Every structure is written in structure tokens, then in C-alpha cells.
mmCIF file of C-alpha atoms in Angstrom:
data_model
loop_
_atom_site.group_PDB
_atom_site.id
_atom_site.type_symbol
_atom_site.label_atom_id
_atom_site.label_comp_id
_atom_site.label_asym_id
_atom_site.label_seq_id
_atom_site.Cartn_x
_atom_site.Cartn_y
_atom_site.Cartn_z
ATOM 1 C CA MET A 28 -0.048 0.126 -0.386
ATOM 2 C CA PHE A 29 1.182 3.444 -0.713
ATOM 3 C CA LEU A 30 -0.097 6.891 0.418
ATOM 4 C CA LEU A 31 1.045 10.455 -0.104
ATOM 5 C CA ASN A 32 0.861 12.517 3.080
ATOM 6 C CA GLN A 33 -2.024 14.304 2.907
ATOM 7 C CA HIS A 34 -1.673 16.056 6.515
ATOM 8 C CA ILE A 35 -2.672 19.380 6.966
ATOM 9 C CA ASP A 36 0.841 19.897 8.786
ATOM 10 C CA HIS A 37 2.848 18.500 5.894
ATOM 11 C CA ARG A 38 5.708 20.743 5.118
ATOM 12 C CA ALA A 39 5.335 22.657 8.129
ATOM 13 C CA PRO A 40 7.638 23.823 10.447
ATOM 14 C CA ILE A 41 8.763 21.344 13.066
ATOM 15 C CA ASP A 42 7.718 22.110 16.688
ATOM 16 C CA ALA A 43 10.832 23.945 18.111
ATOM 17 C CA SER A 44 10.838 21.379 21.129
ATOM 18 C CA ASP A 45 11.452 18.525 18.617
ATOM 19 C CA ALA A 46 13.791 20.401 16.175
ATOM 20 C CA ASP A 47 16.055 20.884 18.800
ATOM 21 C CA ALA A 48 16.434 17.211 18.892
ATOM 22 C CA VAL A 49 17.415 16.647 15.339
ATOM 23 C CA SER A 50 18.872 20.199 14.845
ATOM 24 C CA VAL A 51 22.557 20.636 13.455
ATOM 25 C CA GLU A 52 23.843 21.476 17.093
ATOM 26 C CA ALA A 53 22.296 18.225 18.421
ATOM 27 C CA ALA A 54 23.808 16.003 15.621
ATOM 28 C CA ARG A 55 27.325 17.649 16.439
ATOM 29 C CA GLU A 56 26.711 16.853 20.461
ATOM 30 C CA VAL A 57 26.448 13.247 19.858
ATOM 31 C CA GLU A 58 29.109 13.097 17.463
ATOM 32 C CA ARG A 59 31.281 14.619 20.113
ATOM 33 C CA PHE A 60 29.994 12.074 22.862
ATOM 34 C CA LEU A 61 30.785 9.361 20.329
ATOM 35 C CA LYS A 62 34.526 10.268 20.204
ATOM 36 C CA HIS A 63 34.532 9.137 23.981
ATOM 37 C CA ARG A 64 33.059 5.664 22.885
ATOM 38 C CA ASP A 65 35.634 2.903 22.519
ATOM 39 C CA GLY A 66 35.450 0.894 19.321
ATOM 40 C CA HIS A 67 33.408 4.140 17.759
ATOM 41 C CA LYS A 68 34.259 4.613 13.891
ATOM 42 C CA GLU A 69 32.063 5.595 11.135
ATOM 43 C CA THR A 70 29.824 3.033 9.643
ATOM 44 C CA PRO A 71 30.521 2.346 5.881
ATOM 45 C CA LEU A 72 28.314 3.774 3.136
ATOM 46 C CA ILE A 73 27.851 1.251 0.305
ATOM 47 C CA SER A 74 26.919 1.995 -3.442
ATOM 48 C CA LEU A 75 24.627 -0.201 -5.289
ATOM 49 C CA PRO A 76 25.329 0.546 -8.892
ATOM 50 C CA GLY A 77 24.048 -2.813 -10.163
ATOM 51 C CA VAL A 78 20.989 -2.210 -8.575
ATOM 52 C CA ALA A 79 20.603 1.202 -9.342
ATOM 53 C CA ARG A 80 20.942 0.448 -13.334
ATOM 54 C CA GLU A 81 18.616 -2.509 -12.960
ATOM 55 C CA ILE A 82 15.750 -0.205 -11.730
ATOM 56 C CA GLY A 83 16.878 2.735 -13.745
ATOM 57 C CA VAL A 84 18.011 5.678 -11.210
ATOM 58 C CA GLY A 85 21.122 7.101 -10.872
ATOM 59 C CA SER A 86 22.623 5.968 -7.799
ATOM 60 C CA ILE A 87 21.795 3.958 -4.645
ATOM 61 C CA HIS A 88 23.706 4.179 -0.944
ATOM 62 C CA LEU A 89 23.101 1.942 1.811
ATOM 63 C CA LYS A 90 24.381 3.386 4.945
ATOM 64 C CA ASP A 91 25.487 -0.076 7.087
ATOM 65 C CA GLU A 92 24.220 0.412 10.477
ATOM 66 C CA GLY A 93 24.921 -3.466 11.080
ATOM 67 C CA GLN A 94 28.653 -2.215 11.575
ATOM 68 C CA ARG A 95 27.774 -0.013 14.649
ATOM 69 C CA LEU A 96 29.767 0.079 17.951
ATOM 70 C CA GLY A 97 29.881 -4.031 17.900
ATOM 71 C CA LEU A 98 26.088 -4.101 18.504
ATOM 72 C CA GLY A 99 25.035 -4.633 14.945
ATOM 73 C CA SER A 100 22.266 -2.043 14.772
ATOM 74 C CA PHE A 101 21.547 1.860 14.482
ATOM 75 C CA LYS A 102 20.158 1.571 18.150
ATOM 76 C CA ALA A 103 23.671 1.486 19.264
ATOM 77 C CA LEU A 104 23.432 5.267 18.886
ATOM 78 C CA GLY A 105 20.215 6.080 20.598
ATOM 79 C CA GLY A 106 19.887 4.083 24.075
ATOM 80 C CA SER A 107 23.394 4.342 25.241
ATOM 81 C CA TYR A 108 23.470 8.130 24.406
ATOM 82 C CA ALA A 109 20.431 8.810 26.536
ATOM 83 C CA VAL A 110 21.807 6.657 29.269
ATOM 84 C CA ILE A 111 24.781 8.824 29.369
ATOM 85 C CA ARG A 112 23.033 12.050 28.870
ATOM 86 C CA LEU A 113 21.050 11.027 31.821
ATOM 87 C CA VAL A 114 24.280 9.954 34.128
ATOM 88 C CA LEU A 115 25.735 12.885 33.410
ATOM 89 C CA GLU A 116 22.590 15.197 34.151
ATOM 90 C CA GLU A 117 22.407 13.715 37.607
ATOM 91 C CA ALA A 118 26.065 13.695 37.980
ATOM 92 C CA THR A 119 25.398 17.636 37.272
ATOM 93 C CA ARG A 120 22.747 17.954 39.614
ATOM 94 C CA ARG A 121 24.655 15.905 42.834
ATOM 95 C CA LEU A 122 27.955 17.729 42.132
ATOM 96 C CA GLY A 123 26.664 21.339 41.767
ATOM 97 C CA ARG A 124 28.697 21.683 38.710
ATOM 98 C CA ASP A 125 28.366 21.380 34.865
ATOM 99 C CA VAL A 126 29.859 17.492 34.456
ATOM 100 C CA ASP A 127 31.310 16.927 30.813
ATOM 101 C CA VAL A 128 31.185 13.572 28.947
ATOM 102 C CA SER A 129 34.935 13.829 29.202
ATOM 103 C CA GLU A 130 34.317 13.226 32.988
ATOM 104 C CA LEU A 131 32.412 9.997 32.618
ATOM 105 C CA HIS A 132 34.600 7.521 34.123
ATOM 106 C CA THR A 133 35.959 9.669 37.166
ATOM 107 C CA PRO A 134 35.221 8.523 40.604
ATOM 108 C CA GLU A 135 32.413 11.121 41.001
ATOM 109 C CA VAL A 136 30.756 10.196 37.989
ATOM 110 C CA SER A 137 30.995 6.958 38.603
ATOM 111 C CA SER A 138 29.743 6.798 42.134
ATOM 112 C CA VAL A 139 26.416 8.429 40.745
ATOM 113 C CA ALA A 140 26.076 6.046 38.246
ATOM 114 C CA LYS A 141 26.392 2.991 40.824
ATOM 115 C CA GLY A 142 23.129 4.328 42.069
ATOM 116 C CA MET A 143 20.981 4.659 38.793
ATOM 117 C CA THR A 144 18.719 1.725 37.484
ATOM 118 C CA VAL A 145 17.630 2.423 33.826
ATOM 119 C CA SER A 146 15.114 0.215 32.063
ATOM 120 C CA CYS A 147 13.323 -0.429 29.140
ATOM 121 C CA ALA A 148 11.130 -2.585 26.642
ATOM 122 C CA THR A 149 12.455 -3.893 23.509
ATOM 123 C CA ASP A 150 12.170 -6.126 20.360
ATOM 124 C CA GLY A 151 16.156 -6.726 20.915
ATOM 125 C CA ASN A 152 18.150 -4.189 19.492
ATOM 126 C CA HIS A 153 17.326 -0.820 21.458
ATOM 127 C CA GLY A 154 17.464 -3.119 24.717
ATOM 128 C CA ARG A 155 20.941 -4.097 24.100
ATOM 129 C CA SER A 156 21.891 -0.517 23.495
ATOM 130 C CA VAL A 157 20.756 0.450 26.625
ATOM 131 C CA ALA A 158 22.101 -2.154 28.524
ATOM 132 C CA GLN A 159 25.501 -1.344 26.719
ATOM 133 C CA GLY A 160 25.377 2.161 27.724
ATOM 134 C CA ALA A 161 24.640 1.113 31.374
ATOM 135 C CA GLN A 162 27.282 -1.136 31.702
ATOM 136 C CA LEU A 163 29.718 1.470 30.100
ATOM 137 C CA VAL A 164 28.737 3.622 32.741
ATOM 138 C CA GLY A 165 28.787 1.338 35.650
ATOM 139 C CA ALA A 166 24.654 1.705 36.120
ATOM 140 C CA LYS A 167 22.397 -0.983 36.723
ATOM 141 C CA CYS A 168 19.860 -2.177 33.587
ATOM 142 C CA ALA A 169 16.499 -4.067 33.421
ATOM 143 C CA ILE A 170 15.114 -4.936 30.230
ATOM 144 C CA PHE A 171 11.715 -6.098 29.223
ATOM 145 C CA VAL A 172 11.159 -8.373 26.545
ATOM 146 C CA HIS A 173 7.712 -9.844 25.128
ATOM 147 C CA SER A 174 6.913 -13.399 24.161
ATOM 148 C CA GLY A 175 8.172 -12.860 20.624
ATOM 149 C CA VAL A 176 11.697 -11.930 21.629
ATOM 150 C CA SER A 177 14.027 -14.994 20.481
ATOM 151 C CA ASN A 178 16.197 -16.512 23.101
ATOM 152 C CA GLU A 179 19.334 -15.361 21.152
ATOM 153 C CA ARG A 180 18.489 -11.612 21.453
ATOM 154 C CA VAL A 181 17.658 -12.129 25.065
ATOM 155 C CA ALA A 182 21.256 -13.550 25.628
ATOM 156 C CA ALA A 183 22.770 -11.067 23.705
ATOM 157 C CA ILE A 184 21.087 -8.395 25.999
ATOM 158 C CA ALA A 185 22.058 -10.260 28.907
ATOM 159 C CA GLY A 186 25.600 -10.475 27.869
ATOM 160 C CA PHE A 187 25.709 -6.641 29.273
ATOM 161 C CA GLY A 188 24.878 -7.559 32.540
ATOM 162 C CA ALA A 189 21.029 -6.510 32.241
ATOM 163 C CA GLN A 190 18.506 -8.027 34.602
ATOM 164 C CA MET A 191 16.294 -9.788 31.993
ATOM 165 C CA ILE A 192 12.368 -9.699 32.365
ATOM 166 C CA ARG A 193 9.746 -11.456 30.158
ATOM 167 C CA VAL A 194 6.538 -10.216 29.751
ATOM 168 C CA ASP A 195 3.236 -12.063 27.999
ATOM 169 C CA GLY A 196 2.003 -10.307 24.811
ATOM 170 C CA ASN A 197 3.786 -8.084 22.446
ATOM 171 C CA TYR A 198 6.123 -5.111 22.143
ATOM 172 C CA ASP A 199 3.073 -2.559 23.357
ATOM 173 C CA ASP A 200 2.452 -4.592 25.974
ATOM 174 C CA SER A 201 6.076 -4.863 27.313
ATOM 175 C CA VAL A 202 6.080 -1.114 27.247
ATOM 176 C CA VAL A 203 3.223 -0.497 29.408
ATOM 177 C CA GLN A 204 4.398 -3.397 31.847
ATOM 178 C CA ALA A 205 8.381 -1.718 31.740
ATOM 179 C CA SER A 206 6.741 1.640 32.662
ATOM 180 C CA ARG A 207 4.297 0.352 35.297
ATOM 181 C CA VAL A 208 7.176 -1.520 37.023
ATOM 182 C CA ALA A 209 10.077 1.337 36.630
ATOM 183 C CA ALA A 210 7.538 4.034 38.493
ATOM 184 C CA GLN A 211 7.111 1.111 41.322
ATOM 185 C CA GLU A 212 10.812 0.750 41.580
ATOM 186 C CA GLY A 213 12.255 4.284 40.798
ATOM 187 C CA TRP A 214 14.041 3.183 37.808
ATOM 188 C CA ILE A 215 14.609 5.530 34.957
ATOM 189 C CA THR A 216 12.548 4.514 31.629
ATOM 190 C CA VAL A 217 14.735 4.895 28.875
ATOM 191 C CA SER A 218 12.392 4.200 25.861
ATOM 192 C CA ASP A 219 12.608 4.728 22.206
ATOM 193 C CA THR A 220 8.759 5.476 21.875
ATOM 194 C CA SER A 221 6.957 8.356 23.295
ATOM 195 C CA TRP A 222 3.434 9.005 25.014
ATOM 196 C CA PRO A 223 1.653 11.810 26.886
ATOM 197 C CA GLY A 224 3.679 13.206 29.370
ATOM 198 C CA TYR A 225 6.881 11.059 28.367
ATOM 199 C CA GLU A 226 8.929 12.819 25.473
ATOM 200 C CA ARG A 227 12.237 14.160 27.143
ATOM 201 C CA ILE A 228 14.319 10.794 27.002
ATOM 202 C CA PRO A 229 13.026 9.550 23.794
ATOM 203 C CA ARG A 230 13.929 12.920 22.052
ATOM 204 C CA PHE A 231 17.324 12.239 23.554
ATOM 205 C CA VAL A 232 17.104 8.333 22.001
ATOM 206 C CA MET A 233 16.084 10.034 18.594
ATOM 207 C CA GLN A 234 18.861 12.770 18.748
ATOM 208 C CA GLY A 235 21.413 9.870 19.071
ATOM 209 C CA TYR A 236 20.350 8.803 15.588
ATOM 210 C CA THR A 237 21.291 12.003 13.680
ATOM 211 C CA ALA A 238 25.185 11.039 14.020
ATOM 212 C CA LEU A 239 24.487 8.754 11.286
ATOM 213 C CA VAL A 240 22.937 11.132 9.114
ATOM 214 C CA SER A 241 26.067 13.810 9.318
ATOM 215 C CA GLU A 242 28.162 10.690 8.324
ATOM 216 C CA ALA A 243 26.239 9.653 5.773
ATOM 217 C CA LEU A 244 26.174 13.440 4.122
ATOM 218 C CA ARG A 245 29.876 13.637 4.527
ATOM 219 C CA GLN A 246 30.209 10.323 2.770
ATOM 220 C CA LEU A 247 27.716 11.038 0.031
ATOM 221 C CA PRO A 248 28.992 12.585 -3.509
ATOM 222 C CA GLU A 249 25.915 14.356 -3.491
ATOM 223 C CA PRO A 250 23.101 14.764 -1.589
ATOM 224 C CA PRO A 251 19.920 12.261 -2.121
ATOM 225 C CA THR A 252 17.028 13.220 -3.913
ATOM 226 C CA HIS A 253 14.815 10.418 -2.376
ATOM 227 C CA VAL A 254 14.969 8.574 1.167
ATOM 228 C CA PHE A 255 13.476 5.273 2.044
ATOM 229 C CA ILE A 256 13.612 4.787 5.748
ATOM 230 C CA GLN A 257 11.710 1.889 7.625
ATOM 231 C CA ALA A 258 9.964 2.521 10.766
ATOM 232 C CA GLY A 259 8.807 0.850 13.794
ATOM 233 C CA VAL A 260 7.547 3.509 16.391
ATOM 234 C CA GLY A 261 9.258 5.930 14.084
ATOM 235 C CA GLY A 262 12.320 7.218 15.644
ATOM 236 C CA ILE A 263 14.847 6.581 12.997
ATOM 237 C CA ALA A 264 12.636 7.780 10.367
ATOM 238 C CA ALA A 265 11.557 11.027 12.063
ATOM 239 C CA ALA A 266 15.365 11.560 13.276
ATOM 240 C CA VAL A 267 16.494 11.424 9.417
ATOM 241 C CA ALA A 268 13.770 13.311 7.900
ATOM 242 C CA GLY A 269 13.991 16.025 10.346
ATOM 243 C CA HIS A 270 17.258 16.373 10.432
ATOM 244 C CA LEU A 271 17.005 16.532 6.618
ATOM 245 C CA SER A 272 14.028 18.890 6.827
ATOM 246 C CA ILE A 273 16.115 21.354 9.038
ATOM 247 C CA LEU A 274 19.165 21.108 6.359
ATOM 248 C CA PHE A 275 17.618 21.401 3.179
ATOM 249 C CA GLY A 276 14.404 23.074 3.975
ATOM 250 C CA ASP A 277 12.104 23.235 0.749
ATOM 251 C CA VAL A 278 14.799 21.363 -1.253
ATOM 252 C CA ARG A 279 14.903 18.232 0.907
ATOM 253 C CA PRO A 280 14.787 15.043 -0.433
ATOM 254 C CA PHE A 281 11.279 13.027 -1.172
ATOM 255 C CA PHE A 282 10.974 11.156 2.006
ATOM 256 C CA THR A 283 9.057 7.560 2.163
ATOM 257 C CA VAL A 284 8.334 5.994 5.539
ATOM 258 C CA VAL A 285 8.118 2.297 5.222
ATOM 259 C CA ASP A 286 6.006 0.329 7.521
ATOM 260 C CA PRO A 287 5.530 -3.838 7.576
ATOM 261 C CA SER A 288 2.185 -4.500 6.511
ATOM 262 C CA ARG A 289 1.436 -6.472 9.507
ATOM 263 C CA ALA A 290 2.531 -3.684 11.738
ATOM 264 C CA ALA A 291 1.493 -0.394 9.909
ATOM 265 C CA CYS A 292 0.918 1.805 12.830
ATOM 266 C CA LEU A 293 2.522 4.948 11.005
ATOM 267 C CA PHE A 294 0.515 4.049 7.669
ATOM 268 C CA GLU A 295 -2.831 3.998 9.207
ATOM 269 C CA SER A 296 -1.852 7.127 11.418
ATOM 270 C CA ALA A 297 -1.388 8.945 8.085
ATOM 271 C CA ARG A 298 -4.273 7.762 6.603
ATOM 272 C CA ALA A 299 -6.313 8.468 9.908
ATOM 273 C CA GLY A 300 -4.618 12.001 10.131
ATOM 274 C CA HIS A 301 -3.494 11.379 13.759
ATOM 275 C CA PRO A 302 -1.617 8.400 15.875
ATOM 276 C CA VAL A 303 -3.561 5.395 15.989
ATOM 277 C CA LYS A 304 -2.689 1.599 17.523
ATOM 278 C CA VAL A 305 -3.611 -0.906 15.006
ATOM 279 C CA ASP A 306 -4.582 -4.296 15.784
ATOM 280 C CA HIS A 307 -2.193 -7.029 16.604
ATOM 281 C CA GLY A 308 -2.842 -9.848 14.139
ATOM 282 C CA GLN A 309 -0.441 -12.283 12.693
ATOM 283 C CA SER A 310 3.236 -11.394 13.484
ATOM 284 C CA THR A 311 5.803 -10.426 11.206
ATOM 285 C CA VAL A 312 9.324 -11.391 10.364
ATOM 286 C CA MET A 313 10.171 -7.563 10.465
ATOM 287 C CA ALA A 314 10.894 -8.200 14.310
ATOM 288 C CA MET A 315 12.662 -4.942 14.948
ATOM 289 C CA LEU A 316 9.304 -3.252 13.225
ATOM 290 C CA GLU A 317 6.655 -4.900 15.164
ATOM 291 C CA CYS A 318 5.236 -1.858 16.577
ATOM 292 C CA TYR A 319 1.536 -1.148 16.781
ATOM 293 C CA GLU A 320 1.520 2.242 18.026
ATOM 294 C CA PRO A 321 3.591 5.243 16.998
ATOM 295 C CA SER A 322 5.611 7.413 19.166
ATOM 296 C CA LEU A 323 3.896 10.807 19.305
ATOM 297 C CA VAL A 324 7.134 12.733 19.109
ATOM 298 C CA ALA A 325 7.996 10.845 16.230
ATOM 299 C CA TRP A 326 4.422 11.168 14.662
ATOM 300 C CA ARG A 327 4.710 14.829 15.345
ATOM 301 C CA ILE A 328 8.121 14.810 13.155
ATOM 302 C CA LEU A 329 6.745 12.720 10.262
ATOM 303 C CA SER A 330 3.368 14.246 9.870
ATOM 304 C CA ARG A 331 5.408 17.361 8.920
ATOM 305 C CA THR A 332 8.526 15.639 6.974
ATOM 306 C CA ALA A 333 7.566 12.634 5.559
ATOM 307 C CA ASP A 334 6.428 13.147 1.947
ATOM 308 C CA ALA A 335 4.752 9.135 1.832
ATOM 309 C CA PHE A 336 3.972 6.277 3.457
ATOM 310 C CA MET A 337 3.958 2.746 2.662
ATOM 311 C CA THR A 338 3.937 -0.939 3.378
ATOM 312 C CA VAL A 339 5.895 -3.845 2.523
ATOM 313 C CA ASP A 340 4.986 -7.412 3.099
ATOM 314 C CA ASP A 341 7.307 -10.306 4.882
ATOM 315 C CA GLU A 342 8.091 -11.748 1.544
ATOM 316 C CA ASP A 343 9.626 -9.033 0.465
ATOM 317 C CA ALA A 344 11.649 -8.042 3.350
ATOM 318 C CA ILE A 345 13.177 -11.793 3.075
ATOM 319 C CA SER A 346 13.592 -11.627 -0.542
ATOM 320 C CA VAL A 347 15.878 -8.299 -0.092
ATOM 321 C CA MET A 348 17.840 -10.265 2.415
ATOM 322 C CA LYS A 349 18.664 -12.743 0.074
ATOM 323 C CA ARG A 350 19.006 -10.181 -2.719
ATOM 324 C CA LEU A 351 21.770 -8.323 -0.487
ATOM 325 C CA ALA A 352 23.405 -11.223 0.535
ATOM 326 C CA ASN A 353 23.793 -12.645 -3.351
ATOM 327 C CA PRO A 354 24.247 -9.566 -5.148
ATOM 328 C CA THR A 355 24.542 -9.543 -8.985
ATOM 329 C CA ASP A 356 26.291 -6.683 -11.030
ATOM 330 C CA GLY A 357 29.574 -6.503 -8.636
ATOM 331 C CA ASP A 358 27.607 -4.939 -5.923
ATOM 332 C CA PRO A 359 29.198 -5.968 -2.627
ATOM 333 C CA ALA A 360 27.498 -8.595 -0.377
ATOM 334 C CA VAL A 361 25.625 -6.961 2.495
ATOM 335 C CA VAL A 362 24.572 -8.697 5.722
ATOM 336 C CA ALA A 363 21.046 -7.331 6.499
ATOM 337 C CA GLY A 364 18.892 -8.668 9.133
ATOM 338 C CA GLU A 365 15.178 -9.224 8.809
ATOM 339 C CA SER A 366 14.181 -5.335 9.476
ATOM 340 C CA GLY A 367 17.709 -4.270 8.035
ATOM 341 C CA GLY A 368 16.733 -4.216 4.313
ATOM 342 C CA VAL A 369 13.049 -3.040 4.119
ATOM 343 C CA GLY A 370 13.913 0.744 2.749
ATOM 344 C CA LEU A 371 15.267 -1.047 -0.134
ATOM 345 C CA ALA A 372 12.487 -3.537 -0.390
ATOM 346 C CA ALA A 373 10.324 -0.623 -0.835
ATOM 347 C CA LEU A 374 12.445 0.694 -3.260
ATOM 348 C CA LEU A 375 12.330 -2.004 -5.553
ATOM 349 C CA LYS A 376 8.581 -1.926 -5.251
ATOM 350 C CA THR A 377 7.941 1.481 -5.946
ATOM 351 C CA ALA A 378 10.388 1.543 -9.059
ATOM 352 C CA ALA A 379 8.504 -1.529 -10.513
ATOM 353 C CA ASP A 380 5.340 0.507 -10.297
ATOM 354 C CA PRO A 381 5.036 2.879 -13.140
ATOM 355 C CA THR A 382 2.372 4.939 -11.451
ATOM 356 C CA LEU A 383 4.177 5.153 -8.031
ATOM 357 C CA ARG A 384 7.431 6.229 -9.993
ATOM 358 C CA GLY A 385 5.523 9.261 -11.118
ATOM 359 C CA LYS A 386 4.058 9.960 -8.100
ATOM 360 C CA ILE A 387 7.544 10.409 -6.222
ATOM 361 C CA GLY A 388 9.634 11.622 -9.318
ATOM 362 C CA LEU A 389 11.465 8.697 -9.235
ATOM 363 C CA GLY A 390 13.592 8.822 -12.307
ATOM 364 C CA PRO A 391 16.780 8.212 -14.043
ATOM 365 C CA ASN A 392 18.824 11.007 -12.264
ATOM 366 C CA ALA A 393 17.386 9.780 -8.829
ATOM 367 C CA ARG A 394 19.957 9.693 -5.994
ATOM 368 C CA VAL A 395 18.381 7.354 -3.511
ATOM 369 C CA PHE A 396 19.626 6.915 0.163
ATOM 370 C CA LEU A 397 18.756 3.809 2.065
ATOM 371 C CA ILE A 398 19.735 2.622 5.843
ATOM 372 C CA ASN A 399 20.624 -0.951 6.650
ATOM 373 C CA THR A 400 19.212 -0.783 10.179
ATOM 374 C CA GLU A 401 20.548 -3.908 11.172
ATOM 375 C CA SER A 402 22.855 -6.807 10.140
ATOM 376 C CA ALA A 403 22.011 -10.453 11.519
ATOM 377 C CA THR A 404 21.037 -9.648 14.908
ATOM 378 C CA ASP A 405 19.686 -13.386 15.413
ATOM 379 C CA PRO A 406 22.270 -15.306 13.407
ATOM 380 C CA LEU A 407 20.160 -18.503 13.491
ATOM 381 C CA LEU A 408 17.232 -16.875 12.101
ATOM 382 C CA TYR A 409 19.266 -15.135 9.502
ATOM 383 C CA GLU A 410 20.908 -18.572 8.274
ATOM 384 C CA GLN A 411 17.384 -20.138 8.125
ATOM 385 C CA LEU A 412 16.069 -17.416 5.849
ATOM 386 C CA VAL A 413 19.169 -16.544 3.573
ATOM 387 C CA ASN A 414 20.755 -20.215 3.515
ATOM 388 C CA ALA A 415 24.007 -19.080 4.225
ATOM 389 C CA THR A 416 25.860 -17.567 7.619
ATOM 390 C CA PRO A 417 26.874 -13.733 8.241
ATOM 391 C CA ALA A 418 30.248 -15.108 7.808
ATOM 392 C CA GLN A 419 29.737 -16.776 4.703
ATOM 393 C CA VAL A 420 28.181 -13.698 3.187
ATOM 394 C CA THR A 421 30.791 -11.123 4.101
ATOM 395 C CA ALA A 422 33.195 -13.662 2.388
ATOM 396 C CA LYS A 423 32.199 -12.926 -0.776
ATOM 397 C CA ASN A 424 33.557 -9.538 -0.779
ATOM 398 C CA ASN A 425 37.353 -10.892 -0.184
ATOM 399 C CA LYS A 426 37.293 -13.102 -3.235
ATOM 400 C CA PRO A 427 40.054 -12.198 -5.512
ATOM 401 C CA VAL A 428 38.807 -10.765 -8.768
ATOM 402 C CA LYS A 429 40.966 -11.090 -12.055
ATOM 403 C CA ASN A 430 43.085 -8.204 -11.706
ATOM 404 C CA GLY A 431 44.483 -9.568 -8.613
ATOM 405 C CA SER A 432 42.693 -7.557 -6.025
ATOM 406 C CA THR A 433 39.691 -8.331 -4.048
ATOM 407 C CA ASP A 434 36.130 -7.299 -3.976
ATOM 408 C CA GLY A 435 35.418 -4.404 -1.481
ATOM 409 C CA ALA A 436 32.125 -3.385 0.184
ATOM 410 C CA SER A 437 32.410 0.167 0.663
ATOM 411 C CA SER A 438 32.425 3.390 -1.087
#
């Protein structure tokens, strides 16, 4: 399904409080914080000229967040950043002076962090980021996971020392339970979704995501004309769309938000003209996007900055996983998880439909920007779906070619 944004606020300025979270200054602050993270490096921007030729566009570039801070997901930028911000704020309050990120591992700040407990609900990737952030600063951490989260993803989060709490139901049920228990126990909820009365911390999470946009714009030869970003509650899509809107104004790229057809909360919100909660039916393979109610902050931004909303099916997501793992025409192999390649899946569906191409102006000179939002965060499931391990896929980029060099996976 495809829907142009007809909201009355479409292309209106972003609310000031929301704009602050996705501003140029906010992105610079995130990048300053990242310089204090061990193992930080910019993730690669991958060119897909073979796919671009096949579908008749000028270029396709894919930002590979599967290589972010050892967590395999863009979420590494959000939850851990929010945790660090909260610890520094508490240290500032207790010590009676401004405390900078450069002091994060001092005895004074560590003492403050030890008395804090952060918590959240997760499908997997956000919880890993929050748990990693808590371990980094020495805070305690409790993570709520619903019944659909795989044991492999639970184990990956627990590996950071987090207390794991199983909740019956789906992601939205785990959000409610996590908020209730946190309030009872005096824990700090670090959620990537927002609701009435709870917006400040989700803005921190979204702010963390802006770093990948800054990196991509430095890496791209030219700014994109079209962007397809997948969405769960909408945080990553809103961060990218909002940041691009602030940077480029009226000449920003055409932005399409992509939902799983079985969890299309943003698509249905766009159709209704206001945030809606959709019914939970059959689960989707796109587990990291299986959310049934949008974040209020994300919706406010996307109602203004998104130009279209569309859905893709499970078979589209699996097909693009295989396509990225088994490329043709000289494109590099890319490990994309069940939710990672959904933006590319939407691009391929759009490119195959002349009517949709016309609606969004996807012509032969289009420069498309996408994000691989996750690698194989559940390696066993990835192997089942792709019929290859992540290692076997990445090894394809190291095969010798005729001139004696090797195929590379970056541009």
C-alpha cells in the first residue's frame, strides 16, 4: 500500500522542542560524545550501482548500521547515548557543577551511576543499546522483553549484565509493563517511544540517531533526492527526516516512511490524520519493526516531514535479505537482518510500479539513500532465511577478482 502525505501540517515547520532534538547542533553533540566511545568509527556507506542500473535510477547508497559499535544496529546510537546523558545530568545535579562527557569515568561520576537503574522494553536492538550504555557507565539495568523476542536476542542483551524480565504479549504490552514497574521501583525508563507526559528521554534517543545522517552526508558524493526509511514506532525515520528537513528546507529529498504490512501503525496514522494504534494480528518477520502504536514525538515530526507512507510484506523483506547477500552486477554482499533491508524492499516495489514512480518523481537521475538498520542480530534465524551464515556472506567480498585485487564492500 502507498499513501502520499495529506496531513494539514505537511511541510510545516517542526515544533521547536522536537526540532532541537534533530538539529545540526544536536548532531554535533552526539558526534562529540561518540569520540569518547571505545571502538567508535563511522559506519560505511555502500554503493549499489548494479541495483541502480537495474531499476533505472542514478545511484543507490546504503548506510550500513550493521557495523555500529559492535551491536549490529543503528540502535547503538540511541539508547546508550540517552543513558550517558542521564548519568551526566544526575552527576551535574549532585555535584553542583556542569559535568562533561570527558568526565564519564571519573570516580565522582561512577559513584553517581552506581546508584541509578535504567530500564526499557525492547524487541532486541534498543535493549542491547541501553544495556551497553548502562554497563559503560556502571549503572544497573533491567530490560523487559515480550514473548516474541528470540532467546538469542535475550542472551545478547543479558551479556551486558542486564536483568531480563519476560512479559506476555507483544512489544506494546512490554512497554506498558516496563513503565509500570519502573515507576514502582524508582527506575529511569529509557524508551525509544514516547507517549503523553513522556517525551524528553525519547528525544535523547532520537538525537543519538542523527549522527548517522551527519556521517552519510559527508560520505555521499551529492545529497540524495529520495530517501526510504523503515519504521517501527518511527524514531529513526523521524530523526532522519527531521534532520534533513532542517538542513535542506524546501529542497529536501522526497522522504518515504516504510512499515511492515502486519504492523503498519505509521501508515494507518497517516491515513487517519492522527496517531492510531493498530490491532495485533499475525506477527511479522520484521521483528524490530513490529510495533502497533507510533511514538508521539516521531509522529509529530513525520506528519510534517514525510512525503509518503507505504508498506511492504514479509516476503519482500526476506527477498531483499537474500538479494543483498547474493548480489549481482558487481555490487558488494551485505548482511542485512529481517528489518535491515526494508528500505530497499520499498524502493524495489516503487521502482516496479510506473504509477508510483511518477508520484514520487523517481526518475533516471534519482539519487536514493537507504539505511541497513541491522545486521544478523539473530544469526540462527538469518541463516535459516538466507541459507548462509553472516560470515559466509561477508566472505564474498574478499574473493579475488581477475586483476588480482579483491572485491570491496564500501564506497
